[in-house]
Each structure stands twice: as C-alpha cells, then as structure tokens.
Amino acid sequence: MKNLKNSVIHWFLSAGTVFLLTAIVSISVYGQANGVKLDQPGYYRLAIGEIEVIAVSDGTLPIDLLQVLTNTTPKEVNELLADNFQSNPVAVSVNAYLIKLQDKLILVDCGAAELYGPTLGNISTSLKRAGYTPEQIDAILITHIHADHTGGLVSEGKMVFPNADIYISKGEIDFWLDPQGASKRPDLKKSFADAQAKVGPYLKAGKVKAFDSNKELFPGIKPIPSPGHTPGHTFYALENHGEKILFWGDLMHVESVQFANPSVTIAFDVDSEKAAIARKKAYHEAANEGYWVASDHISFPGIGHVKAEKKNYVWVPINYSTYSSGQ
C-alpha cells in the first residue's frame, strides 16, 4: 500500500499541485477496504465499419476526487457520485485503443507503465491477452504527453514498442519537449522530466512524427486539435463505411461528474478554462452526430455514445456484443 500511496503523491506533484495528506489517507483506506485483486481480461473488441478496434486496459487507480476536481464543490461531487451508485474515492480507468487497419496495428496512447504504482502498467499484458505483442505495433497516436498516456513507451530505459513510429502534435512536442520548459513552468517540472524520459528515446531513434494539421495520418484516421487539457491535446477520428469513432484522450476524467456538469475541471489541466470549452463543444457534437466515442479515463472499455439530456449530457456505454452488428 505504501507504493500505491507514493504513486498517487507522484501523480499529484507531477500535475503541479501539492495536495493535502488527507487525500492520500483516503486512497490508503480505499486500498485496505477493496484489497481483492481482480484478474480482468483487459481487452474489448468492437467493429467500426470493417475495422476492428480493441480497447486495452492499463488498469485503474483510486483517486480522491475532492482533491483533484476543480470548479465544483464537495457537495456537488458527492451527490453526483451517489446518483451513479459510487462514492469517493473512485477507481479511475486508464485505457488505450488498438486499431487493426489493413496491414498495420495502430495504438492510441499506451498507459502509465510503472509510474503510478502496481495497479497500472498492464498495457503489454492486455495486448498479449488480445493476441498481440508490443513488437507488432506499427504506430502509436499520442493524444497528449501526460505520463499516464506515454509512460508505457519505455521500460527500464528501453523502448517497449521498438518498431512503432510515434505520432504527436507539434504543439504538444513544442511545449513538453522544450529544453527550457521546466524553467518556464517550474510547477510542471516533474511532468517535463517524464516527457523527456518516455518520448526521448523515440526522438533520438528518429521515430517521432510531428504533425501540425488535420490531414489524414492513415487511411480513415485524422487528428483533430483540442487544446486545453494540454496545449497540443489531440483527438483522433476513425471513419470507415459510414461509421465513426472519436478517440477523446483526456477530454474528461470522471464520467459520473463531468457529463452532468461539463464545467467541472481537474487539477491536471494546463488551461482549465480552455479544457471546459473543448469539453462542451465535443459533447455537443457527439450528441448531435451520434458517433462512437472512446475515452481514456471513462470506466473500461470507455466506449459509448453521448446523449443530450435537459441542459447537460448522459454517457451511454457500449452494449456488450459478440458480433459487430449487435452493437
């Protein structure tokens, strides 16, 4: 439990904010009360047109929402959690997504690896359970360079995905890989160090592909800028045979709270005001157009639809199916 406690402190500090010890104590209590380790399969398949998409789990991490959610009150958070039969702290999922595109295997984000303790770091295991190895991955689309999305790139100083090209928006690279970044934003010093440690080996190997437009990266796959959570935060849209799924990255973090109130932000946002604006815009579009969305922190597999309800929104998770037409 000490490792889990330290990992949560590490996450909070890397986001640039020092949190009260009470937040860590509540995480420890959660671990003691919920200590049964569940060996979940860690992958879920669906079809977008004729393309298979596989959600892969890096694991979950219990987070004290009262210490990380902003622009809200404890009363609102607790009431919204109760409406969803949850209580604080909440186990937050860390998801990634594998796209089987023709002769290529493309991963969207890659989890946290060892950075946040023993409950995360399962991407390689989940991939293997789904029938794939890290060495088979041809490309990784990074939504943003926070460590719970890029931590899985490197293990013990070695590239976990040695045959993959890493696609990252230019805005994200310019911010997080700026040699002077930590001096400009000392509050994010640990995050800058993590970015260098995890992306750096691929950069040195010439495997980082920067982009600064919304042109297709692969057939049917386009990046869509969505700055706010980070300066170069990016969605990825996959379209095939009239179906669409939008990979949201960190558009939102807690579905039981932020669909009911999209104005609620989180301490990890680099620009919380822009993040809230981006979230409202994305919710509105997804609800109006009815396409699939996949989110890195919605309860695994993190795939579903957004429905407008009154003045806010509701998350409708994917219906379990063993055949594509049953979705």
mmCIF file with all atom_site columns, C-alpha atoms in Angstrom, residues 17-202:
data_model
loop_
_atom_site.group_PDB
_atom_site.id
_atom_site.type_symbol
_atom_site.label_atom_id
_atom_site.label_alt_id
_atom_site.label_comp_id
_atom_site.label_asym_id
_atom_site.label_entity_id
_atom_site.label_seq_id
_atom_site.pdbx_PDB_ins_code
_atom_site.Cartn_x
_atom_site.Cartn_y
_atom_site.Cartn_z
_atom_site.occupancy
_atom_site.B_iso_or_equiv
_atom_site.pdbx_formal_charge
_atom_site.auth_seq_id
_atom_site.auth_comp_id
_atom_site.auth_asym_id
_atom_site.auth_atom_id
_atom_site.pdbx_PDB_model_num
ATOM 1   C CA . THR A 1 17  ? -0.111  20.885  -7.310  1.00 0.00 ? 17  THR A CA 1
ATOM 2   C CA . VAL A 1 18  ? 0.711   19.766  -3.765  1.00 0.00 ? 18  VAL A CA 1
ATOM 3   C CA . PHE A 1 19  ? -2.340  18.110  -2.204  1.00 0.00 ? 19  PHE A CA 1
ATOM 4   C CA . LEU A 1 20  ? -3.219  17.598  1.450   1.00 0.00 ? 20  LEU A CA 1
ATOM 5   C CA . LEU A 1 21  ? -2.170  14.405  3.184   1.00 0.00 ? 21  LEU A CA 1
ATOM 6   C CA . THR A 1 22  ? -5.843  13.641  3.790   1.00 0.00 ? 22  THR A CA 1
ATOM 7   C CA . ALA A 1 23  ? -6.198  12.917  0.079   1.00 0.00 ? 23  ALA A CA 1
ATOM 8   C CA . ILE A 1 24  ? -3.524  10.242  0.337   1.00 0.00 ? 24  ILE A CA 1
ATOM 9   C CA . VAL A 1 25  ? -5.003  8.763   3.516   1.00 0.00 ? 25  VAL A CA 1
ATOM 10  C CA . SER A 1 26  ? -8.344  8.283   1.787   1.00 0.00 ? 26  SER A CA 1
ATOM 11  C CA . ILE A 1 27  ? -6.580  6.425   -1.026  1.00 0.00 ? 27  ILE A CA 1
ATOM 12  C CA . SER A 1 28  ? -4.962  4.147   1.550   1.00 0.00 ? 28  SER A CA 1
ATOM 13  C CA . VAL A 1 29  ? -8.323  3.458   3.168   1.00 0.00 ? 29  VAL A CA 1
ATOM 14  C CA . TYR A 1 30  ? -9.731  2.605   -0.261  1.00 0.00 ? 30  TYR A CA 1
ATOM 15  C CA . GLY A 1 31  ? -6.955  0.100   -0.847  1.00 0.00 ? 31  GLY A CA 1
ATOM 16  C CA . GLN A 1 32  ? -7.456  -1.574  2.524   1.00 0.00 ? 32  GLN A CA 1
ATOM 17  C CA . ALA A 1 33  ? -11.216 -1.831  2.068   1.00 0.00 ? 33  ALA A CA 1
ATOM 18  C CA . ASN A 1 34  ? -11.017 -3.028  -1.522  1.00 0.00 ? 34  ASN A CA 1
ATOM 19  C CA . GLY A 1 35  ? -7.928  -5.219  -1.437  1.00 0.00 ? 35  GLY A CA 1
ATOM 20  C CA . VAL A 1 36  ? -9.127  -8.132  -3.587  1.00 0.00 ? 36  VAL A CA 1
ATOM 21  C CA . LYS A 1 37  ? -7.146  -8.214  -6.831  1.00 0.00 ? 37  LYS A CA 1
ATOM 22  C CA . LEU A 1 38  ? -9.450  -8.883  -9.778  1.00 0.00 ? 38  LEU A CA 1
ATOM 23  C CA . ASP A 1 39  ? -7.841  -10.544 -12.793 1.00 0.00 ? 39  ASP A CA 1
ATOM 24  C CA . GLN A 1 40  ? -9.895  -8.858  -15.530 1.00 0.00 ? 40  GLN A CA 1
ATOM 25  C CA . PRO A 1 41  ? -9.381  -9.840  -19.194 1.00 0.00 ? 41  PRO A CA 1
ATOM 26  C CA . GLY A 1 42  ? -8.203  -6.317  -20.050 1.00 0.00 ? 42  GLY A CA 1
ATOM 27  C CA . TYR A 1 43  ? -9.459  -6.062  -23.634 1.00 0.00 ? 43  TYR A CA 1
ATOM 28  C CA . TYR A 1 44  ? -12.709 -5.486  -25.506 1.00 0.00 ? 44  TYR A CA 1
ATOM 29  C CA . ARG A 1 45  ? -13.365 -5.672  -29.257 1.00 0.00 ? 45  ARG A CA 1
ATOM 30  C CA . LEU A 1 46  ? -15.748 -3.726  -31.480 1.00 0.00 ? 46  LEU A CA 1
ATOM 31  C CA . ALA A 1 47  ? -16.057 -3.006  -35.195 1.00 0.00 ? 47  ALA A CA 1
ATOM 32  C CA . ILE A 1 48  ? -16.123 0.402   -36.856 1.00 0.00 ? 48  ILE A CA 1
ATOM 33  C CA . GLY A 1 49  ? -17.314 -0.472  -40.334 1.00 0.00 ? 49  GLY A CA 1
ATOM 34  C CA . GLU A 1 50  ? -14.882 -3.184  -41.383 1.00 0.00 ? 50  GLU A CA 1
ATOM 35  C CA . ILE A 1 51  ? -12.126 -2.106  -38.991 1.00 0.00 ? 51  ILE A CA 1
ATOM 36  C CA . GLU A 1 52  ? -11.616 -3.828  -35.662 1.00 0.00 ? 52  GLU A CA 1
ATOM 37  C CA . VAL A 1 53  ? -10.882 -1.640  -32.647 1.00 0.00 ? 53  VAL A CA 1
ATOM 38  C CA . ILE A 1 54  ? -9.706  -3.228  -29.408 1.00 0.00 ? 54  ILE A CA 1
ATOM 39  C CA . ALA A 1 55  ? -9.856  -1.383  -26.093 1.00 0.00 ? 55  ALA A CA 1
ATOM 40  C CA . VAL A 1 56  ? -6.912  -2.410  -23.896 1.00 0.00 ? 56  VAL A CA 1
ATOM 41  C CA . SER A 1 57  ? -6.718  -1.660  -20.188 1.00 0.00 ? 57  SER A CA 1
ATOM 42  C CA . ASP A 1 58  ? -3.671  -0.348  -18.370 1.00 0.00 ? 58  ASP A CA 1
ATOM 43  C CA . GLY A 1 59  ? -5.551  -0.768  -15.085 1.00 0.00 ? 59  GLY A CA 1
ATOM 44  C CA . THR A 1 60  ? -7.321  1.524   -12.635 1.00 0.00 ? 60  THR A CA 1
ATOM 45  C CA . LEU A 1 61  ? -6.170  3.931   -9.935  1.00 0.00 ? 61  LEU A CA 1
ATOM 46  C CA . PRO A 1 62  ? -8.253  5.100   -6.946  1.00 0.00 ? 62  PRO A CA 1
ATOM 47  C CA . ILE A 1 63  ? -8.362  8.892   -6.853  1.00 0.00 ? 63  ILE A CA 1
ATOM 48  C CA . ASP A 1 64  ? -9.791  11.223  -4.215  1.00 0.00 ? 64  ASP A CA 1
ATOM 49  C CA . LEU A 1 65  ? -11.939 13.405  -6.450  1.00 0.00 ? 65  LEU A CA 1
ATOM 50  C CA . LEU A 1 66  ? -12.452 16.018  -3.754  1.00 0.00 ? 66  LEU A CA 1
ATOM 51  C CA . GLN A 1 67  ? -8.751  16.838  -4.002  1.00 0.00 ? 67  GLN A CA 1
ATOM 52  C CA . VAL A 1 68  ? -8.410  16.934  -7.794  1.00 0.00 ? 68  VAL A CA 1
ATOM 53  C CA . LEU A 1 69  ? -11.692 18.200  -9.266  1.00 0.00 ? 69  LEU A CA 1
ATOM 54  C CA . THR A 1 70  ? -11.961 21.971  -9.569  1.00 0.00 ? 70  THR A CA 1
ATOM 55  C CA . ASN A 1 71  ? -14.713 24.492  -10.298 1.00 0.00 ? 71  ASN A CA 1
ATOM 56  C CA . THR A 1 72  ? -17.099 22.435  -8.181  1.00 0.00 ? 72  THR A CA 1
ATOM 57  C CA . THR A 1 73  ? -17.936 21.727  -4.522  1.00 0.00 ? 73  THR A CA 1
ATOM 58  C CA . PRO A 1 74  ? -17.638 18.596  -2.362  1.00 0.00 ? 74  PRO A CA 1
ATOM 59  C CA . LYS A 1 75  ? -21.429 18.586  -2.059  1.00 0.00 ? 75  LYS A CA 1
ATOM 60  C CA . GLU A 1 76  ? -21.912 18.520  -5.838  1.00 0.00 ? 76  GLU A CA 1
ATOM 61  C CA . VAL A 1 77  ? -19.277 15.826  -6.356  1.00 0.00 ? 77  VAL A CA 1
ATOM 62  C CA . ASN A 1 78  ? -20.669 13.566  -3.637  1.00 0.00 ? 78  ASN A CA 1
ATOM 63  C CA . GLU A 1 79  ? -24.243 13.982  -4.863  1.00 0.00 ? 79  GLU A CA 1
ATOM 64  C CA . LEU A 1 80  ? -23.312 13.166  -8.462  1.00 0.00 ? 80  LEU A CA 1
ATOM 65  C CA . LEU A 1 81  ? -21.318 10.137  -7.336  1.00 0.00 ? 81  LEU A CA 1
ATOM 66  C CA . ALA A 1 82  ? -24.267 8.932   -5.257  1.00 0.00 ? 82  ALA A CA 1
ATOM 67  C CA . ASP A 1 83  ? -26.543 9.320   -8.287  1.00 0.00 ? 83  ASP A CA 1
ATOM 68  C CA . ASN A 1 84  ? -24.251 6.814   -10.027 1.00 0.00 ? 84  ASN A CA 1
ATOM 69  C CA . PHE A 1 85  ? -24.004 4.409   -7.054  1.00 0.00 ? 85  PHE A CA 1
ATOM 70  C CA . GLN A 1 86  ? -20.406 5.455   -6.425  1.00 0.00 ? 86  GLN A CA 1
ATOM 71  C CA . SER A 1 87  ? -18.553 7.004   -3.518  1.00 0.00 ? 87  SER A CA 1
ATOM 72  C CA . ASN A 1 88  ? -15.286 8.849   -3.163  1.00 0.00 ? 88  ASN A CA 1
ATOM 73  C CA . PRO A 1 89  ? -12.503 7.849   -3.849  1.00 0.00 ? 89  PRO A CA 1
ATOM 74  C CA . VAL A 1 90  ? -13.256 6.456   -7.308  1.00 0.00 ? 90  VAL A CA 1
ATOM 75  C CA . ALA A 1 91  ? -11.286 3.886   -9.315  1.00 0.00 ? 91  ALA A CA 1
ATOM 76  C CA . VAL A 1 92  ? -10.349 5.777   -12.494 1.00 0.00 ? 92  VAL A CA 1
ATOM 77  C CA . SER A 1 93  ? -9.630  3.725   -15.614 1.00 0.00 ? 93  SER A CA 1
ATOM 78  C CA . VAL A 1 94  ? -6.563  4.206   -17.800 1.00 0.00 ? 94  VAL A CA 1
ATOM 79  C CA . ASN A 1 95  ? -7.394  2.946   -21.298 1.00 0.00 ? 95  ASN A CA 1
ATOM 80  C CA . ALA A 1 96  ? -5.696  2.684   -24.671 1.00 0.00 ? 96  ALA A CA 1
ATOM 81  C CA . TYR A 1 97  ? -7.057  1.534   -28.040 1.00 0.00 ? 97  TYR A CA 1
ATOM 82  C CA . LEU A 1 98  ? -5.660  -0.734  -30.751 1.00 0.00 ? 98  LEU A CA 1
ATOM 83  C CA . ILE A 1 99  ? -6.796  -0.155  -34.345 1.00 0.00 ? 99  ILE A CA 1
ATOM 84  C CA . LYS A 1 100 ? -6.354  -3.002  -36.831 1.00 0.00 ? 100 LYS A CA 1
ATOM 85  C CA . LEU A 1 101 ? -6.049  -1.018  -40.052 1.00 0.00 ? 101 LEU A CA 1
ATOM 86  C CA . GLN A 1 102 ? -5.337  -3.118  -43.140 1.00 0.00 ? 102 GLN A CA 1
ATOM 87  C CA . ASP A 1 103 ? -1.750  -4.330  -42.641 1.00 0.00 ? 103 ASP A CA 1
ATOM 88  C CA . LYS A 1 104 ? -0.984  -2.015  -39.706 1.00 0.00 ? 104 LYS A CA 1
ATOM 89  C CA . LEU A 1 105 ? -1.526  -2.165  -35.959 1.00 0.00 ? 105 LEU A CA 1
ATOM 90  C CA . ILE A 1 106 ? -2.036  1.333   -34.553 1.00 0.00 ? 106 ILE A CA 1
ATOM 91  C CA . LEU A 1 107 ? -2.258  2.078   -30.842 1.00 0.00 ? 107 LEU A CA 1
ATOM 92  C CA . VAL A 1 108 ? -3.901  5.201   -29.417 1.00 0.00 ? 108 VAL A CA 1
ATOM 93  C CA . ASP A 1 109 ? -1.952  6.082   -26.239 1.00 0.00 ? 109 ASP A CA 1
ATOM 94  C CA . CYS A 1 110 ? -0.118  3.458   -24.189 1.00 0.00 ? 110 CYS A CA 1
ATOM 95  C CA . GLY A 1 111 ? -0.789  3.820   -20.474 1.00 0.00 ? 111 GLY A CA 1
ATOM 96  C CA . ALA A 1 112 ? 1.388   4.689   -17.493 1.00 0.00 ? 112 ALA A CA 1
ATOM 97  C CA . ALA A 1 113 ? 3.724   1.683   -17.076 1.00 0.00 ? 113 ALA A CA 1
ATOM 98  C CA . GLU A 1 114 ? 5.448   1.760   -13.662 1.00 0.00 ? 114 GLU A CA 1
ATOM 99  C CA . LEU A 1 115 ? 4.996   5.466   -12.973 1.00 0.00 ? 115 LEU A CA 1
ATOM 100 C CA . TYR A 1 116 ? 1.899   5.330   -10.751 1.00 0.00 ? 116 TYR A CA 1
ATOM 101 C CA . GLY A 1 117 ? 2.273   2.104   -8.843  1.00 0.00 ? 117 GLY A CA 1
ATOM 102 C CA . PRO A 1 118 ? 1.170   -1.532  -9.043  1.00 0.00 ? 118 PRO A CA 1
ATOM 103 C CA . THR A 1 119 ? -2.456  -1.055  -10.108 1.00 0.00 ? 119 THR A CA 1
ATOM 104 C CA . LEU A 1 120 ? -1.408  0.298   -13.516 1.00 0.00 ? 120 LEU A CA 1
ATOM 105 C CA . GLY A 1 121 ? 1.142   -0.815  -16.113 1.00 0.00 ? 121 GLY A CA 1
ATOM 106 C CA . ASN A 1 122 ? -0.897  -3.560  -17.779 1.00 0.00 ? 122 ASN A CA 1
ATOM 107 C CA . ILE A 1 123 ? -0.929  -2.433  -21.430 1.00 0.00 ? 123 ILE A CA 1
ATOM 108 C CA . SER A 1 124 ? 1.571   -5.046  -22.630 1.00 0.00 ? 124 SER A CA 1
ATOM 109 C CA . THR A 1 125 ? -0.281  -7.784  -20.738 1.00 0.00 ? 125 THR A CA 1
ATOM 110 C CA . SER A 1 126 ? -3.651  -6.671  -22.121 1.00 0.00 ? 126 SER A CA 1
ATOM 111 C CA . LEU A 1 127 ? -2.244  -6.572  -25.661 1.00 0.00 ? 127 LEU A CA 1
ATOM 112 C CA . LYS A 1 128 ? -0.858  -10.089 -25.269 1.00 0.00 ? 128 LYS A CA 1
ATOM 113 C CA . ARG A 1 129 ? -4.175  -11.367 -23.943 1.00 0.00 ? 129 ARG A CA 1
ATOM 114 C CA . ALA A 1 130 ? -5.825  -9.892  -27.033 1.00 0.00 ? 130 ALA A CA 1
ATOM 115 C CA . GLY A 1 131 ? -3.317  -11.758 -29.214 1.00 0.00 ? 131 GLY A CA 1
ATOM 116 C CA . TYR A 1 132 ? -0.639  -9.139  -29.920 1.00 0.00 ? 132 TYR A CA 1
ATOM 117 C CA . THR A 1 133 ? 2.816   -8.157  -28.714 1.00 0.00 ? 133 THR A CA 1
ATOM 118 C CA . PRO A 1 134 ? 4.319   -4.675  -28.324 1.00 0.00 ? 134 PRO A CA 1
ATOM 119 C CA . GLU A 1 135 ? 6.834   -5.526  -31.051 1.00 0.00 ? 135 GLU A CA 1
ATOM 120 C CA . GLN A 1 136 ? 3.981   -5.888  -33.563 1.00 0.00 ? 136 GLN A CA 1
ATOM 121 C CA . ILE A 1 137 ? 2.737   -2.321  -33.108 1.00 0.00 ? 137 ILE A CA 1
ATOM 122 C CA . ASP A 1 138 ? 3.465   -0.174  -36.184 1.00 0.00 ? 138 ASP A CA 1
ATOM 123 C CA . ALA A 1 139 ? 2.378   3.234   -34.891 1.00 0.00 ? 139 ALA A CA 1
ATOM 124 C CA . ILE A 1 140 ? 1.217   4.950   -31.713 1.00 0.00 ? 140 ILE A CA 1
ATOM 125 C CA . LEU A 1 141 ? -1.029  8.015   -31.837 1.00 0.00 ? 141 LEU A CA 1
ATOM 126 C CA . ILE A 1 142 ? -0.439  10.115  -28.714 1.00 0.00 ? 142 ILE A CA 1
ATOM 127 C CA . THR A 1 143 ? -3.334  12.308  -27.591 1.00 0.00 ? 143 THR A CA 1
ATOM 128 C CA . HIS A 1 144 ? -1.016  14.251  -25.282 1.00 0.00 ? 144 HIS A CA 1
ATOM 129 C CA . ILE A 1 145 ? 2.255   13.813  -23.399 1.00 0.00 ? 145 ILE A CA 1
ATOM 130 C CA . HIS A 1 146 ? 0.997   13.254  -19.866 1.00 0.00 ? 146 HIS A CA 1
ATOM 131 C CA . ALA A 1 147 ? 2.718   10.282  -18.269 1.00 0.00 ? 147 ALA A CA 1
ATOM 132 C CA . ASP A 1 148 ? -0.430  8.146   -17.969 1.00 0.00 ? 148 ASP A CA 1
ATOM 133 C CA . HIS A 1 149 ? -0.611  8.227   -21.790 1.00 0.00 ? 149 HIS A CA 1
ATOM 134 C CA . THR A 1 150 ? 3.091   7.949   -22.668 1.00 0.00 ? 150 THR A CA 1
ATOM 135 C CA . GLY A 1 151 ? 4.536   6.109   -19.664 1.00 0.00 ? 151 GLY A CA 1
ATOM 136 C CA . GLY A 1 152 ? 4.159   2.777   -21.441 1.00 0.00 ? 152 GLY A CA 1
ATOM 137 C CA . LEU A 1 153 ? 6.547   3.823   -24.210 1.00 0.00 ? 153 LEU A CA 1
ATOM 138 C CA . VAL A 1 154 ? 9.654   2.953   -22.199 1.00 0.00 ? 154 VAL A CA 1
ATOM 139 C CA . SER A 1 155 ? 10.532  0.334   -19.582 1.00 0.00 ? 155 SER A CA 1
ATOM 140 C CA . GLU A 1 156 ? 13.890  0.277   -17.797 1.00 0.00 ? 156 GLU A CA 1
ATOM 141 C CA . GLY A 1 157 ? 15.248  2.746   -20.330 1.00 0.00 ? 157 GLY A CA 1
ATOM 142 C CA . LYS A 1 158 ? 14.333  0.620   -23.350 1.00 0.00 ? 158 LYS A CA 1
ATOM 143 C CA . MET A 1 159 ? 11.672  1.213   -25.997 1.00 0.00 ? 159 MET A CA 1
ATOM 144 C CA . VAL A 1 160 ? 8.697   -1.079  -25.354 1.00 0.00 ? 160 VAL A CA 1
ATOM 145 C CA . PHE A 1 161 ? 7.444   -0.582  -28.926 1.00 0.00 ? 161 PHE A CA 1
ATOM 146 C CA . PRO A 1 162 ? 10.709  -0.737  -30.922 1.00 0.00 ? 162 PRO A CA 1
ATOM 147 C CA . ASN A 1 163 ? 9.029   -0.978  -34.328 1.00 0.00 ? 163 ASN A CA 1
ATOM 148 C CA . ALA A 1 164 ? 6.477   1.792   -33.817 1.00 0.00 ? 164 ALA A CA 1
ATOM 149 C CA . ASP A 1 165 ? 6.523   5.354   -35.089 1.00 0.00 ? 165 ASP A CA 1
ATOM 150 C CA . ILE A 1 166 ? 5.143   7.796   -32.528 1.00 0.00 ? 166 ILE A CA 1
ATOM 151 C CA . TYR A 1 167 ? 2.721   10.458  -33.821 1.00 0.00 ? 167 TYR A CA 1
ATOM 152 C CA . ILE A 1 168 ? 2.397   13.601  -31.679 1.00 0.00 ? 168 ILE A CA 1
ATOM 153 C CA . SER A 1 169 ? 1.063   17.054  -32.494 1.00 0.00 ? 169 SER A CA 1
ATOM 154 C CA . LYS A 1 170 ? 3.697   19.744  -32.993 1.00 0.00 ? 170 LYS A CA 1
ATOM 155 C CA . GLY A 1 171 ? 2.062   21.907  -30.332 1.00 0.00 ? 171 GLY A CA 1
ATOM 156 C CA . GLU A 1 172 ? 2.435   19.134  -27.776 1.00 0.00 ? 172 GLU A CA 1
ATOM 157 C CA . ILE A 1 173 ? 6.067   18.491  -28.692 1.00 0.00 ? 173 ILE A CA 1
ATOM 158 C CA . ASP A 1 174 ? 6.922   22.197  -28.612 1.00 0.00 ? 174 ASP A CA 1
ATOM 159 C CA . PHE A 1 175 ? 5.513   22.504  -25.091 1.00 0.00 ? 175 PHE A CA 1
ATOM 160 C CA . TRP A 1 176 ? 6.625   19.323  -23.305 1.00 0.00 ? 176 TRP A CA 1
ATOM 161 C CA . LEU A 1 177 ? 9.956   18.715  -25.053 1.00 0.00 ? 177 LEU A CA 1
ATOM 162 C CA . ASP A 1 178 ? 11.124  22.326  -24.815 1.00 0.00 ? 178 ASP A CA 1
ATOM 163 C CA . PRO A 1 179 ? 14.549  22.212  -23.067 1.00 0.00 ? 179 PRO A CA 1
ATOM 164 C CA . GLN A 1 180 ? 13.572  25.411  -21.236 1.00 0.00 ? 180 GLN A CA 1
ATOM 165 C CA . GLY A 1 181 ? 10.078  24.195  -20.390 1.00 0.00 ? 181 GLY A CA 1
ATOM 166 C CA . ALA A 1 182 ? 10.728  23.351  -16.750 1.00 0.00 ? 182 ALA A CA 1
ATOM 167 C CA . SER A 1 183 ? 12.273  26.773  -16.100 1.00 0.00 ? 183 SER A CA 1
ATOM 168 C CA . LYS A 1 184 ? 9.233   28.460  -17.667 1.00 0.00 ? 184 LYS A CA 1
ATOM 169 C CA . ARG A 1 185 ? 6.772   26.293  -15.713 1.00 0.00 ? 185 ARG A CA 1
ATOM 170 C CA . PRO A 1 186 ? 8.554   25.049  -12.569 1.00 0.00 ? 186 PRO A CA 1
ATOM 171 C CA . ASP A 1 187 ? 5.202   23.819  -11.257 1.00 0.00 ? 187 ASP A CA 1
ATOM 172 C CA . LEU A 1 188 ? 5.305   21.169  -14.012 1.00 0.00 ? 188 LEU A CA 1
ATOM 173 C CA . LYS A 1 189 ? 8.965   20.206  -13.562 1.00 0.00 ? 189 LYS A CA 1
ATOM 174 C CA . LYS A 1 190 ? 8.241   16.505  -12.953 1.00 0.00 ? 190 LYS A CA 1
ATOM 175 C CA . SER A 1 191 ? 5.946   16.294  -15.973 1.00 0.00 ? 191 SER A CA 1
ATOM 176 C CA . PHE A 1 192 ? 8.646   17.768  -18.212 1.00 0.00 ? 192 PHE A CA 1
ATOM 177 C CA . ALA A 1 193 ? 11.137  15.205  -16.889 1.00 0.00 ? 193 ALA A CA 1
ATOM 178 C CA . ASP A 1 194 ? 8.696   12.348  -17.531 1.00 0.00 ? 194 ASP A CA 1
ATOM 179 C CA . ALA A 1 195 ? 8.102   13.603  -21.073 1.00 0.00 ? 195 ALA A CA 1
ATOM 180 C CA . GLN A 1 196 ? 11.818  13.595  -21.828 1.00 0.00 ? 196 GLN A CA 1
ATOM 181 C CA . ALA A 1 197 ? 12.303  10.155  -20.279 1.00 0.00 ? 197 ALA A CA 1
ATOM 182 C CA . LYS A 1 198 ? 9.431   8.496   -22.125 1.00 0.00 ? 198 LYS A CA 1
ATOM 183 C CA . VAL A 1 199 ? 9.434   10.222  -25.527 1.00 0.00 ? 199 VAL A CA 1
ATOM 184 C CA . GLY A 1 200 ? 13.159  10.992  -25.677 1.00 0.00 ? 200 GLY A CA 1
ATOM 185 C CA . PRO A 1 201 ? 14.381  7.520   -26.753 1.00 0.00 ? 201 PRO A CA 1
ATOM 186 C CA . TYR A 1 202 ? 11.984  7.504   -29.720 1.00 0.00 ? 202 TYR A CA 1
#
